mmCIF file of C-alpha atoms in Angstrom:
data_model
loop_
_atom_site.group_PDB
_atom_site.id
_atom_site.type_symbol
_atom_site.label_atom_id
_atom_site.label_comp_id
_atom_site.label_asym_id
_atom_site.label_seq_id
_atom_site.Cartn_x
_atom_site.Cartn_y
_atom_site.Cartn_z
ATOM 1 C CA MET A 120 54.764 9.115 34.982
ATOM 2 C CA THR A 121 56.136 6.449 32.703
ATOM 3 C CA LYS A 122 54.447 5.568 29.440
ATOM 4 C CA SER A 123 52.983 2.246 30.723
ATOM 5 C CA LYS A 124 51.507 3.831 33.886
ATOM 6 C CA GLU A 125 50.050 6.634 31.804
ATOM 7 C CA ASP A 126 48.425 4.094 29.454
ATOM 8 C CA TRP A 127 47.070 2.119 32.418
ATOM 9 C CA VAL A 128 45.550 5.204 34.038
ATOM 10 C CA LYS A 129 43.879 6.299 30.768
ATOM 11 C CA SER A 130 42.621 2.813 29.890
ATOM 12 C CA PRO A 131 38.822 2.559 29.400
ATOM 13 C CA TRP A 132 38.778 -0.494 31.682
ATOM 14 C CA THR A 133 40.504 1.400 34.498
ATOM 15 C CA ILE A 134 38.149 4.333 34.119
ATOM 16 C CA SER A 135 34.991 2.176 34.127
ATOM 17 C CA ILE A 136 36.060 -0.017 37.061
ATOM 18 C CA GLY A 137 37.269 3.049 38.957
ATOM 19 C CA THR A 138 33.917 4.761 38.405
ATOM 20 C CA ALA A 139 32.028 1.712 39.693
ATOM 21 C CA ILE A 140 34.206 1.486 42.818
ATOM 22 C CA PHE A 141 33.877 5.233 43.427
ATOM 23 C CA SER A 142 30.057 4.979 43.141
ATOM 24 C CA PHE A 143 30.052 2.059 45.570
ATOM 25 C CA LEU A 144 32.141 4.028 48.077
ATOM 26 C CA LEU A 145 29.835 7.051 47.728
ATOM 27 C CA THR A 146 26.831 4.827 48.480
ATOM 28 C CA ILE A 147 28.507 3.480 51.613
ATOM 29 C CA GLY A 148 29.457 7.002 52.694
ATOM 30 C CA TYR A 149 25.953 8.299 52.076
ATOM 31 C CA ASP A 150 24.424 5.409 54.058
ATOM 32 C CA TYR A 151 26.851 5.953 56.930
ATOM 33 C CA LEU A 152 26.173 9.685 57.107
ATOM 34 C CA LYS A 153 22.378 9.327 56.922
ATOM 35 C CA GLU A 154 22.301 6.458 59.445
ATOM 36 C CA LYS A 155 20.610 4.104 57.015
ATOM 37 C CA PRO A 156 21.563 0.484 56.554
ATOM 38 C CA ILE A 157 24.709 0.007 54.467
ATOM 39 C CA LEU A 158 24.148 -0.721 50.770
ATOM 40 C CA SER A 159 20.546 0.559 50.747
ATOM 41 C CA THR A 160 20.826 1.596 47.102
ATOM 42 C CA ILE A 161 22.005 -1.843 46.036
ATOM 43 C CA TRP A 162 19.337 -3.499 48.208
ATOM 44 C CA SER A 163 16.613 -1.354 46.614
ATOM 45 C CA ILE A 164 17.854 -2.340 43.127
ATOM 46 C CA PHE A 165 17.627 -6.048 44.051
ATOM 47 C CA LYS A 166 14.108 -5.511 45.440
ATOM 48 C CA TRP A 167 13.042 -3.723 42.242
ATOM 49 C CA ILE A 168 14.414 -6.567 40.074
ATOM 50 C CA GLY A 169 12.596 -9.121 42.256
ATOM 51 C CA ASN A 170 9.327 -7.194 41.984
ATOM 52 C CA MET A 171 9.644 -6.988 38.189
ATOM 53 C CA VAL A 172 10.298 -10.746 37.901
ATOM 54 C CA TRP A 173 7.291 -11.442 40.155
ATOM 55 C CA LYS A 174 5.035 -9.190 38.036
ATOM 56 C CA VAL A 175 6.135 -10.856 34.788
ATOM 57 C CA LEU A 176 5.594 -14.359 36.177
ATOM 58 C CA ASN A 177 2.104 -13.472 37.512
ATOM 59 C CA PHE A 178 0.958 -11.622 34.384
ATOM 60 C CA ASP A 179 -2.520 -12.574 33.109
ATOM 61 C CA LEU A 180 -1.951 -14.043 29.676
ATOM 62 C CA LYS A 181 -4.837 -14.408 27.254
ATOM 63 C CA ILE A 182 -4.823 -17.288 24.765
ATOM 64 C CA TRP A 183 -5.741 -15.021 21.838
ATOM 65 C CA TRP A 184 -2.595 -12.954 22.553
ATOM 66 C CA LEU A 185 -0.518 -16.101 22.111
ATOM 67 C CA ILE A 186 -2.333 -16.977 18.879
ATOM 68 C CA ILE A 187 -1.703 -13.490 17.439
ATOM 69 C CA VAL A 188 1.990 -13.509 18.434
ATOM 70 C CA PHE A 189 2.445 -17.012 17.007
ATOM 71 C CA GLY A 190 0.663 -16.010 13.769
ATOM 72 C CA LEU A 191 2.823 -12.883 13.381
ATOM 73 C CA PHE A 192 5.939 -14.966 13.991
ATOM 74 C CA ILE A 193 4.968 -17.414 11.226
ATOM 75 C CA LEU A 194 4.060 -14.526 8.882
ATOM 76 C CA ILE A 195 7.484 -12.922 9.402
ATOM 77 C CA ILE A 196 9.234 -16.241 8.720
ATOM 78 C CA VAL A 197 7.222 -16.722 5.494
ATOM 79 C CA ILE A 198 8.042 -13.184 4.298
ATOM 80 C CA ILE A 199 11.761 -13.632 5.017
ATOM 81 C CA ASP A 200 11.747 -16.989 3.222
ATOM 82 C CA LYS A 201 9.997 -15.435 0.207
ATOM 83 C CA PHE A 202 12.677 -12.734 -0.083
ATOM 84 C CA LYS A 203 15.414 -15.356 0.153
ATOM 85 C CA ASN A 204 13.798 -17.335 -2.670
ATOM 86 C CA GLU A 205 13.643 -14.214 -4.852
ATOM 87 C CA GLU A 206 17.372 -13.695 -4.338
ATOM 88 C CA THR A 207 18.122 -17.213 -5.507
ATOM 89 C CA LEU A 208 16.270 -16.645 -8.779
ATOM 90 C CA LYS A 209 19.116 -15.727 -11.090
ATOM 91 C CA PRO A 210 18.777 -14.155 -14.518
ATOM 92 C CA ASP A 211 19.430 -16.283 -17.616
ATOM 93 C CA PHE A 212 22.857 -14.778 -18.275
ATOM 94 C CA CYS A 213 24.176 -16.188 -14.973
ATOM 95 C CA SER A 214 24.563 -19.551 -16.714
ATOM 96 C CA TYR A 215 27.073 -17.910 -19.090
ATOM 97 C CA LYS A 216 30.240 -18.685 -17.103
ATOM 98 C CA GLU A 217 32.765 -19.820 -19.708
ATOM 99 C CA ASP A 218 33.900 -18.759 -23.170
ATOM 100 C CA THR A 219 36.931 -18.592 -25.452
ATOM 101 C CA LEU A 220 37.656 -14.919 -25.920
ATOM 102 C CA LYS A 221 40.550 -13.595 -27.986
ATOM 103 C CA LYS A 222 43.428 -16.054 -27.346
ATOM 104 C CA TRP A 223 42.367 -18.055 -24.280
ATOM 105 C CA ARG A 224 39.503 -19.805 -22.552
ATOM 106 C CA TRP A 225 38.114 -17.785 -19.632
ATOM 107 C CA THR A 226 35.873 -18.801 -16.731
ATOM 108 C CA TRP A 227 34.097 -16.587 -14.212
ATOM 109 C CA SER A 228 31.169 -16.460 -11.828
ATOM 110 C CA TRP A 229 28.413 -13.963 -11.123
ATOM 111 C CA LYS A 230 27.612 -12.198 -7.866
ATOM 112 C CA LEU A 231 24.787 -9.819 -6.969
ATOM 113 C CA ASP A 232 26.214 -6.520 -5.714
ATOM 114 C CA ASN A 233 23.596 -5.126 -3.335
ATOM 115 C CA ARG A 234 25.114 -1.642 -3.295
ATOM 116 C CA LYS A 235 24.867 -1.274 -7.079
ATOM 117 C CA ASN A 236 21.827 -3.553 -7.340
ATOM 118 C CA ALA A 237 23.520 -5.240 -10.294
ATOM 119 C CA TRP A 238 25.185 -8.528 -11.166
ATOM 120 C CA ILE A 239 28.977 -8.342 -11.390
ATOM 121 C CA ILE A 240 31.622 -10.706 -12.738
ATOM 122 C CA THR A 241 33.830 -12.288 -10.077
ATOM 123 C CA ASP A 242 36.593 -14.910 -9.977
ATOM 124 C CA MET A 243 37.551 -14.380 -13.621
ATOM 125 C CA LYS A 244 40.325 -16.806 -14.601
ATOM 126 C CA ALA A 245 42.308 -17.300 -17.780
ATOM 127 C CA HIS A 246 43.102 -20.910 -18.672
ATOM 128 C CA CYS A 247 46.333 -22.112 -20.214
ATOM 129 C CA PRO A 248 46.052 -22.626 -23.994
ATOM 130 C CA LYS A 249 48.262 -25.745 -23.743
ATOM 131 C CA CYS A 250 46.847 -27.666 -20.754
ATOM 132 C CA ALA A 251 43.643 -25.746 -19.749
ATOM 133 C CA THR A 252 44.846 -25.186 -16.176
ATOM 134 C CA PRO A 253 43.761 -21.893 -14.582
ATOM 135 C CA MET A 254 46.715 -19.520 -14.839
ATOM 136 C CA ILE A 255 48.134 -17.239 -12.170
ATOM 137 C CA GLU A 256 47.811 -13.551 -13.007
ATOM 138 C CA TYR A 257 50.589 -11.135 -12.088
ATOM 139 C CA SER A 258 49.790 -7.509 -12.702
ATOM 140 C CA ASN A 259 51.182 -4.215 -11.590
ATOM 141 C CA ARG A 260 51.481 -0.732 -12.993
ATOM 142 C CA TYR A 261 54.188 -1.689 -15.482
ATOM 143 C CA GLN A 262 53.510 -5.268 -16.530
ATOM 144 C CA LEU A 263 50.827 -7.903 -16.962
ATOM 145 C CA SER A 264 51.716 -11.570 -17.119
ATOM 146 C CA PHE A 265 50.083 -14.973 -16.763
ATOM 147 C CA ASP A 266 51.849 -18.167 -15.637
ATOM 148 C CA CYS A 267 50.617 -21.731 -15.860
ATOM 149 C CA PRO A 268 51.560 -23.678 -12.714
ATOM 150 C CA ARG A 269 51.312 -27.032 -14.539
ATOM 151 C CA CYS A 270 53.162 -26.685 -17.857
ATOM 152 C CA GLU A 271 55.207 -23.511 -17.191
ATOM 153 C CA PHE A 272 53.508 -21.610 -20.032
ATOM 154 C CA ARG A 273 54.145 -17.882 -19.585
ATOM 155 C CA ALA A 274 52.613 -14.902 -21.379
ATOM 156 C CA ASN A 275 53.831 -11.330 -20.909
ATOM 157 C CA ASP A 276 52.304 -7.949 -21.799
ATOM 158 C CA ALA A 277 51.394 -7.994 -25.520
ATOM 159 C CA GLU A 278 50.832 -11.778 -25.451
ATOM 160 C CA CYS A 279 48.212 -11.397 -22.686
ATOM 161 C CA ASP A 280 44.509 -10.775 -22.896
ATOM 162 C CA GLU A 281 43.737 -7.944 -20.493
ATOM 163 C CA PRO A 282 41.096 -8.980 -17.927
ATOM 164 C CA HIS A 283 39.223 -5.658 -17.970
ATOM 165 C CA LYS A 284 38.828 -5.914 -21.761
ATOM 166 C CA ILE A 285 37.681 -9.530 -21.488
ATOM 167 C CA GLU A 286 35.105 -8.475 -18.901
ATOM 168 C CA ARG A 287 33.811 -5.797 -21.278
ATOM 169 C CA ILE A 288 33.546 -8.391 -24.079
ATOM 170 C CA ILE A 289 31.582 -10.732 -21.781
ATOM 171 C CA LEU A 290 29.104 -7.972 -20.936
ATOM 172 C CA ASP A 291 28.835 -7.015 -24.609
ATOM 173 C CA ASN A 292 28.114 -10.655 -25.554
ATOM 174 C CA ILE A 293 25.237 -10.666 -23.050
ATOM 175 C CA ASP A 294 23.883 -7.387 -24.437
ATOM 176 C CA ARG A 295 24.032 -8.761 -27.988
ATOM 177 C CA LYS A 296 22.142 -11.934 -27.013
ATOM 178 C CA ARG A 297 19.359 -9.837 -25.459
ATOM 179 C CA SER A 298 18.784 -7.766 -28.599
#
């Protein structure tokens, strides 16, 4: 067999459709051999579905059941809303989003990391010392550099403030304000 025919034969779609067709043919064969009407299995499934729909539509429904279900629904919505409001309550340090650290002005934002259950610094950006535009950071194993897209200011290696050190300084500033 060629590669494409082999893939087609082993495809999950081919296997599932083939199984359904094979089951259908077995039902027809069984009905034919037992002298029952053709498609009796399928007909009995339709009858069962119809009976279930009829039972659900004719179910005796008490008003107090509806009141309890409605009350539980409102209670669940209130609880979910309360948890959402607690998430939006941010600690005081979340307003600390900008500072001049070492050589440059830095901005950042805070995000709650649910895995660590802690606030982390995100979107940390260095701003150009000449024009205050957010700079583009280029970093790899060998070099760190920052470029300003507006005024072409460029800082390489020793001229740069390292972001991981700046992040540590930010966290230390918060710790110092608390004590």
